[in-house]
CSV table of C-alpha atoms in Angstrom, one decimal:
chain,number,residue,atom,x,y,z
B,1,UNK,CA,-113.6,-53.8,87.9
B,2,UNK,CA,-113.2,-57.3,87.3
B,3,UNK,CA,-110.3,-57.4,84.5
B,4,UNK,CA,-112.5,-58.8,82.1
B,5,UNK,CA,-114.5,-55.7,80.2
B,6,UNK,CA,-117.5,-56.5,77.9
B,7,UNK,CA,-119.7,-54.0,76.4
B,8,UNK,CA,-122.5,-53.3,75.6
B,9,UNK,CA,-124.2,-54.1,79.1
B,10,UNK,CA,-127.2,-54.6,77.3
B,11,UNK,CA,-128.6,-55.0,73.9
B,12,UNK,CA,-131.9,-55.5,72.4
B,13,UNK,CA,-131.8,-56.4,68.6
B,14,UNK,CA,-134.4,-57.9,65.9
B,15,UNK,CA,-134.3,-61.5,64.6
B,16,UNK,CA,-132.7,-59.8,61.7
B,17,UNK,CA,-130.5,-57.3,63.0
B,18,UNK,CA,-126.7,-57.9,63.2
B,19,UNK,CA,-124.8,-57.2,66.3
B,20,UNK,CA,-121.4,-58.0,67.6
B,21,UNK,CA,-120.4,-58.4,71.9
B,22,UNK,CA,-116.9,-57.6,72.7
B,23,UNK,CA,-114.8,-58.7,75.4
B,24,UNK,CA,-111.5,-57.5,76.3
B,25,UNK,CA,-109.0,-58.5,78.9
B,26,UNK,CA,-105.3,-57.4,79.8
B,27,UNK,CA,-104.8,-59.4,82.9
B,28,UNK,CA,-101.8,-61.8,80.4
B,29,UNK,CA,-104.7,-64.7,80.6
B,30,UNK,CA,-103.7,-66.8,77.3
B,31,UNK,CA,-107.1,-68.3,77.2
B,32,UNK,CA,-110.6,-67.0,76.4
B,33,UNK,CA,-114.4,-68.1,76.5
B,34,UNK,CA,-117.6,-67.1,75.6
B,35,UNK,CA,-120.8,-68.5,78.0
B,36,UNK,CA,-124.1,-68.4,77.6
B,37,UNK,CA,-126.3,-68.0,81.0
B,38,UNK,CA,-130.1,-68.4,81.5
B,39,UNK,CA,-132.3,-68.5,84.0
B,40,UNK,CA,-132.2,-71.0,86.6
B,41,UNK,CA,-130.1,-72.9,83.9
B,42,UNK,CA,-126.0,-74.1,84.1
B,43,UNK,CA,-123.6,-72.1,82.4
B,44,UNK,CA,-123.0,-73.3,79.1
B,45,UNK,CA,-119.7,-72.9,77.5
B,46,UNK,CA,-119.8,-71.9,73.9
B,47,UNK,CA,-116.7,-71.2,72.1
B,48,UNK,CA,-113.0,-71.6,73.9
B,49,UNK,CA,-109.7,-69.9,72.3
B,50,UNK,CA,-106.2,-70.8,73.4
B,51,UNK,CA,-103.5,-68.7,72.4
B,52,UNK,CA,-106.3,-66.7,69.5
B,53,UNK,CA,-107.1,-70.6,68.5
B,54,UNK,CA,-110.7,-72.1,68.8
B,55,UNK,CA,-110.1,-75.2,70.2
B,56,UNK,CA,-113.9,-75.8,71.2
B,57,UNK,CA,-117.0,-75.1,69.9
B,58,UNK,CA,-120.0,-76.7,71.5
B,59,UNK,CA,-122.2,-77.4,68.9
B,60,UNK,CA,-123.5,-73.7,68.9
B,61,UNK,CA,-125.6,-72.5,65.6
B,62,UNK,CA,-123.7,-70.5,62.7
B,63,UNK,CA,-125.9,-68.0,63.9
B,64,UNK,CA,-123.3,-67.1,66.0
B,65,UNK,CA,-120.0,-66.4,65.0
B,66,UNK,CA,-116.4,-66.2,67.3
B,67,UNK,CA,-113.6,-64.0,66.4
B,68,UNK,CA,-110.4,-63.8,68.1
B,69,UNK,CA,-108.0,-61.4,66.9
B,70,UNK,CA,-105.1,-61.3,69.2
B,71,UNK,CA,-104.9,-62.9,72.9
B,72,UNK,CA,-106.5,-59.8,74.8
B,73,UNK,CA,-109.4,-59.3,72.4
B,74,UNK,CA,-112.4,-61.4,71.8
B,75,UNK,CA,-115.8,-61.4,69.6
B,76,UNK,CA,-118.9,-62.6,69.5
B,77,UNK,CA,-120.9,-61.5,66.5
B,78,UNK,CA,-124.2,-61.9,66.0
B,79,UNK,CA,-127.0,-62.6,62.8
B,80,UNK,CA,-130.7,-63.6,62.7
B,81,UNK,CA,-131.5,-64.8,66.4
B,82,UNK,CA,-134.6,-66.0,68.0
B,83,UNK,CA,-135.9,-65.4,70.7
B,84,UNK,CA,-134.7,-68.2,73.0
B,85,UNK,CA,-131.0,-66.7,72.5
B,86,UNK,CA,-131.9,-63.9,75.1
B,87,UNK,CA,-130.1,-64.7,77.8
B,88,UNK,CA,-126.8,-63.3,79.8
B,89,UNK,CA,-123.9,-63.9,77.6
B,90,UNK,CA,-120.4,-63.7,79.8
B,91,UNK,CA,-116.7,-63.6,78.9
B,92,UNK,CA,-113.9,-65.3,80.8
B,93,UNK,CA,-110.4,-65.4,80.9
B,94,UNK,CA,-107.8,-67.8,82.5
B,95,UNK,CA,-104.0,-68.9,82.1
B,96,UNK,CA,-104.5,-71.7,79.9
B,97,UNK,CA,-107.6,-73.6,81.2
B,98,UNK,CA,-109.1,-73.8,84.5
B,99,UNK,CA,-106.4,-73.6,86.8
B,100,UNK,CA,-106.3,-73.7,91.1
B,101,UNK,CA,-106.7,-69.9,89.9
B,102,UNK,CA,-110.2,-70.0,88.1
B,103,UNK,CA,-111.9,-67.7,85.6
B,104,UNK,CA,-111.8,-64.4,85.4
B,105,UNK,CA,-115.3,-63.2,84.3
B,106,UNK,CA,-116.9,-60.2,82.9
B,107,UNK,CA,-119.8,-58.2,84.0
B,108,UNK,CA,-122.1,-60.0,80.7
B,109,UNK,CA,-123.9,-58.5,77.8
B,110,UNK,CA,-128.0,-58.8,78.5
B,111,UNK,CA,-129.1,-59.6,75.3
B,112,UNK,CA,-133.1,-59.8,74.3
B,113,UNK,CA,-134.1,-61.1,71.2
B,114,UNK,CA,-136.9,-58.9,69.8
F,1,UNK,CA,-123.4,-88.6,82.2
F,2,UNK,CA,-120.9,-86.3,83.5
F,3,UNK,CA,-123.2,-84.0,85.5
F,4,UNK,CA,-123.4,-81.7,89.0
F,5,UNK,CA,-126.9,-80.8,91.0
F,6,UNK,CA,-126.6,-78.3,93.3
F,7,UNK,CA,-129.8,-78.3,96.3
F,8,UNK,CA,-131.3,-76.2,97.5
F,9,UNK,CA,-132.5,-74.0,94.7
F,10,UNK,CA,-132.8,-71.0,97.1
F,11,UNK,CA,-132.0,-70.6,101.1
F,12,UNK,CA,-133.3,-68.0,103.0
F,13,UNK,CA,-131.5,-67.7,106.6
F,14,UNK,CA,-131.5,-65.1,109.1
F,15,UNK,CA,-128.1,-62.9,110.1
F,16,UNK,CA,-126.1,-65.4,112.0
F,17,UNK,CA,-127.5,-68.4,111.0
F,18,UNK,CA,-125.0,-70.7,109.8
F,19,UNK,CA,-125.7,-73.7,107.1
F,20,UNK,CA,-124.7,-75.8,104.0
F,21,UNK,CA,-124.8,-75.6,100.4
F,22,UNK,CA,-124.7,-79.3,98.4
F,23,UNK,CA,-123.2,-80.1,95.2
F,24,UNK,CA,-123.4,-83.3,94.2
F,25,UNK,CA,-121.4,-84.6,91.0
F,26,UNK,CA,-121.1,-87.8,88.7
F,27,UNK,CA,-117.8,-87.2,86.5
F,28,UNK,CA,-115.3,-89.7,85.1
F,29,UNK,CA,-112.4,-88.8,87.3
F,30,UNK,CA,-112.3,-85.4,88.9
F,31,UNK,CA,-109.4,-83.3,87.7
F,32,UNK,CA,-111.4,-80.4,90.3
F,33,UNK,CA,-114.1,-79.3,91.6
F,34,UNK,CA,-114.6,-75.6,91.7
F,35,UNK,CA,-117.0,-73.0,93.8
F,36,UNK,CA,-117.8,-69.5,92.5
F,37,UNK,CA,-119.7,-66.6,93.8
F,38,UNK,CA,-122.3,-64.5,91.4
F,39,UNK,CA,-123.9,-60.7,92.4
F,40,UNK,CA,-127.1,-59.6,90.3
F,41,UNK,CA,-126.2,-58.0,87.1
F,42,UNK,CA,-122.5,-59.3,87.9
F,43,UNK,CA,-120.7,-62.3,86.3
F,44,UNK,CA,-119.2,-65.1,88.5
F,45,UNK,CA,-116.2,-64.7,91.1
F,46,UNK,CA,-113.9,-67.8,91.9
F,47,UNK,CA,-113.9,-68.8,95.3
F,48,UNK,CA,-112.3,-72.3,95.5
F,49,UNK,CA,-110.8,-74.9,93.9
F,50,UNK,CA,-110.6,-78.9,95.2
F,51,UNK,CA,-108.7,-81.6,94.0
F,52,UNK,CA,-109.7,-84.5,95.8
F,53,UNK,CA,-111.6,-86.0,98.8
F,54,UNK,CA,-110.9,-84.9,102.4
F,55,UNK,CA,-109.3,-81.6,101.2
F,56,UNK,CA,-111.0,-78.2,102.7
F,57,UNK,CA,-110.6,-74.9,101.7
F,58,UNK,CA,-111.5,-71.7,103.8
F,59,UNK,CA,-112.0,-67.9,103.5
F,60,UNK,CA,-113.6,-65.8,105.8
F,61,UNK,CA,-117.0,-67.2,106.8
F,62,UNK,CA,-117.0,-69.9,104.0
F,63,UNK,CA,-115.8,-73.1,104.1
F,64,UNK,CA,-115.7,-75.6,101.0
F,65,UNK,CA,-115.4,-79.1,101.6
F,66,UNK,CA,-115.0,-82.2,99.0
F,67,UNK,CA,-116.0,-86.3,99.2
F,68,UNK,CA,-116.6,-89.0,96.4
F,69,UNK,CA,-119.5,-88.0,95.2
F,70,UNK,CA,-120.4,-84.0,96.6
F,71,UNK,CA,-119.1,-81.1,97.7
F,72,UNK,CA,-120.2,-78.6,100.7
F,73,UNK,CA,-120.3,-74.9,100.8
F,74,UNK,CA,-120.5,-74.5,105.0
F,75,UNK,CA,-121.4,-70.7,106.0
F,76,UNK,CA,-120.8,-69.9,109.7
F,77,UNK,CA,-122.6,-66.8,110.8
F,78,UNK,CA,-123.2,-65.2,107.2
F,79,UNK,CA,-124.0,-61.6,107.0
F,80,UNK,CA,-126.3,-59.8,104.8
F,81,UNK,CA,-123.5,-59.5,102.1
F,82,UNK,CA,-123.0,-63.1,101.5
F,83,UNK,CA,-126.5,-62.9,99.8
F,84,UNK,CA,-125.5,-64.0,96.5
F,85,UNK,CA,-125.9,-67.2,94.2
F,86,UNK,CA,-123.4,-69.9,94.5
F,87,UNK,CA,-122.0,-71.8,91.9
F,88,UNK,CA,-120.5,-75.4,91.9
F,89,UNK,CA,-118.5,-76.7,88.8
F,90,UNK,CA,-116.5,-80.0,87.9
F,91,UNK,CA,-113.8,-80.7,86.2
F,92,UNK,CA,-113.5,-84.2,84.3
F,93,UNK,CA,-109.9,-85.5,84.1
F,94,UNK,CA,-110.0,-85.7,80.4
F,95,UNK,CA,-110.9,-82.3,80.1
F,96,UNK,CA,-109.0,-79.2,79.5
F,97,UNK,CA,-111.1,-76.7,78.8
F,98,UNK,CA,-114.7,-77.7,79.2
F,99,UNK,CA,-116.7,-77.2,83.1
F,100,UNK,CA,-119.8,-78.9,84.3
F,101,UNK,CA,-122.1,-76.5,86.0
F,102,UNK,CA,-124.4,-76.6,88.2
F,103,UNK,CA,-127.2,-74.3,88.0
F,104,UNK,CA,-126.7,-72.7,91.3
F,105,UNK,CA,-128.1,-71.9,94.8
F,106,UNK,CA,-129.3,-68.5,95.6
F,107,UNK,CA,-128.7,-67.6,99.0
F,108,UNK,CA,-130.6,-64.9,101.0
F,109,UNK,CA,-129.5,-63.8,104.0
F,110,UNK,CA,-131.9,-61.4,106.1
F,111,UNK,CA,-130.5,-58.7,108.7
């Protein structure tokens, strides 16, 4: 057990399906982020809360959606994908940025994109 | 470009046989340069964090290592559980939040 739990482990949903990804952590890390990881390609950082505020968003489609209700909890919902969204979506935590201490990551939510 | 390239793609060595992982970087100014360890089916662990040339950083049979322009992962002896892919990640000083990655080295080790 990392700290960092996300569920589901996996998920297959339909272009037009919604779904959402949780994450939660309760390790007092004050800062959150969603990644999204595909093969034999560099993480890329999606969306990063400090403190429950987005304070980056990497130019990622309205197709997906952040939520971040309090510091521990953290959201990723998701509406009409495509295909090329499968991929390994992780969530990290850390004390306000990346520290000499790192990220803290979950296990990821497999998603394919039927 | 701020970017990081991380050779080889893949390393097969036998029990015992020590070698090198490269990452090599462009950034404007390095706040750090950070190493991480990922398992199939398993998101990535931190290994090590360096600040600035000349500084090494150790644990167990790894040793991280930092100049100018690339970083080293050295592996003395590794064992079949150091199989795993390898992760190298920069820092740019005017960043607080946001990483470059690498896309990784996958390291096999046979017994």
């Amino acid at each position: 057990e990392t700290g960092v739990t996300q569920t589901p482990r996996h998920l297959v949903m339909g272009m037009t399906n919604k779904k959402s990804l949780k994450c939660e952590q309760h390790l007092g890390h004050n800062a959150m982020y969603w990644y999204k990881q595909s093969a034999k390609k560099p993480l890329e950082l999606m969306f990063v809360y400090n403190f429950k505020e987005q304070t980056e968003n990497n130019s990622v489609p309205s197709r997906f959606s952040p939520e971040c209700p309090n510091s521990s909890h953290l959201f990723l919902h998701l509406h009409t994908l495509q295909p090329e969204d499968s991929a390994l979506y992780l969530c990290a935590s850390s004390q306000e940025g990346h520290s000499r201490y790192g990220y803290t990551f979950g296990s990821g939510t497999r998603l394919t994109v039927v | 470009e701020d970017q990081v390239t991380q050779s080889p793609e893949a390393l097969r060595l036998q029990e015992g046989e020590s070698s090198s992982l490269n990452c090599s970087y462009t950034v404007s100014g390095l706040r750090g340069l950070f190493w991480y360890r990922q398992d199939p089916g398993k998101g990535p662990e931190f290994l090590f964090t360096l600040y600035s040339a000349g500084e090494e950083k150790e644990k167990e049979r790894l040793k991280a290592t930092l100049t100018k322009k690339e970083s080293f992962l050295h592996i003395t002896a590794p064992k079949p559980e150091d199989s795993a892919t390898y992760l190298c990640a920069v820092q740019a000083r005017n960043s607080n939040y946001q990483l470059i990655w690498g896309a990784g080295t996958k390291l096999i080790i046979k017994p």
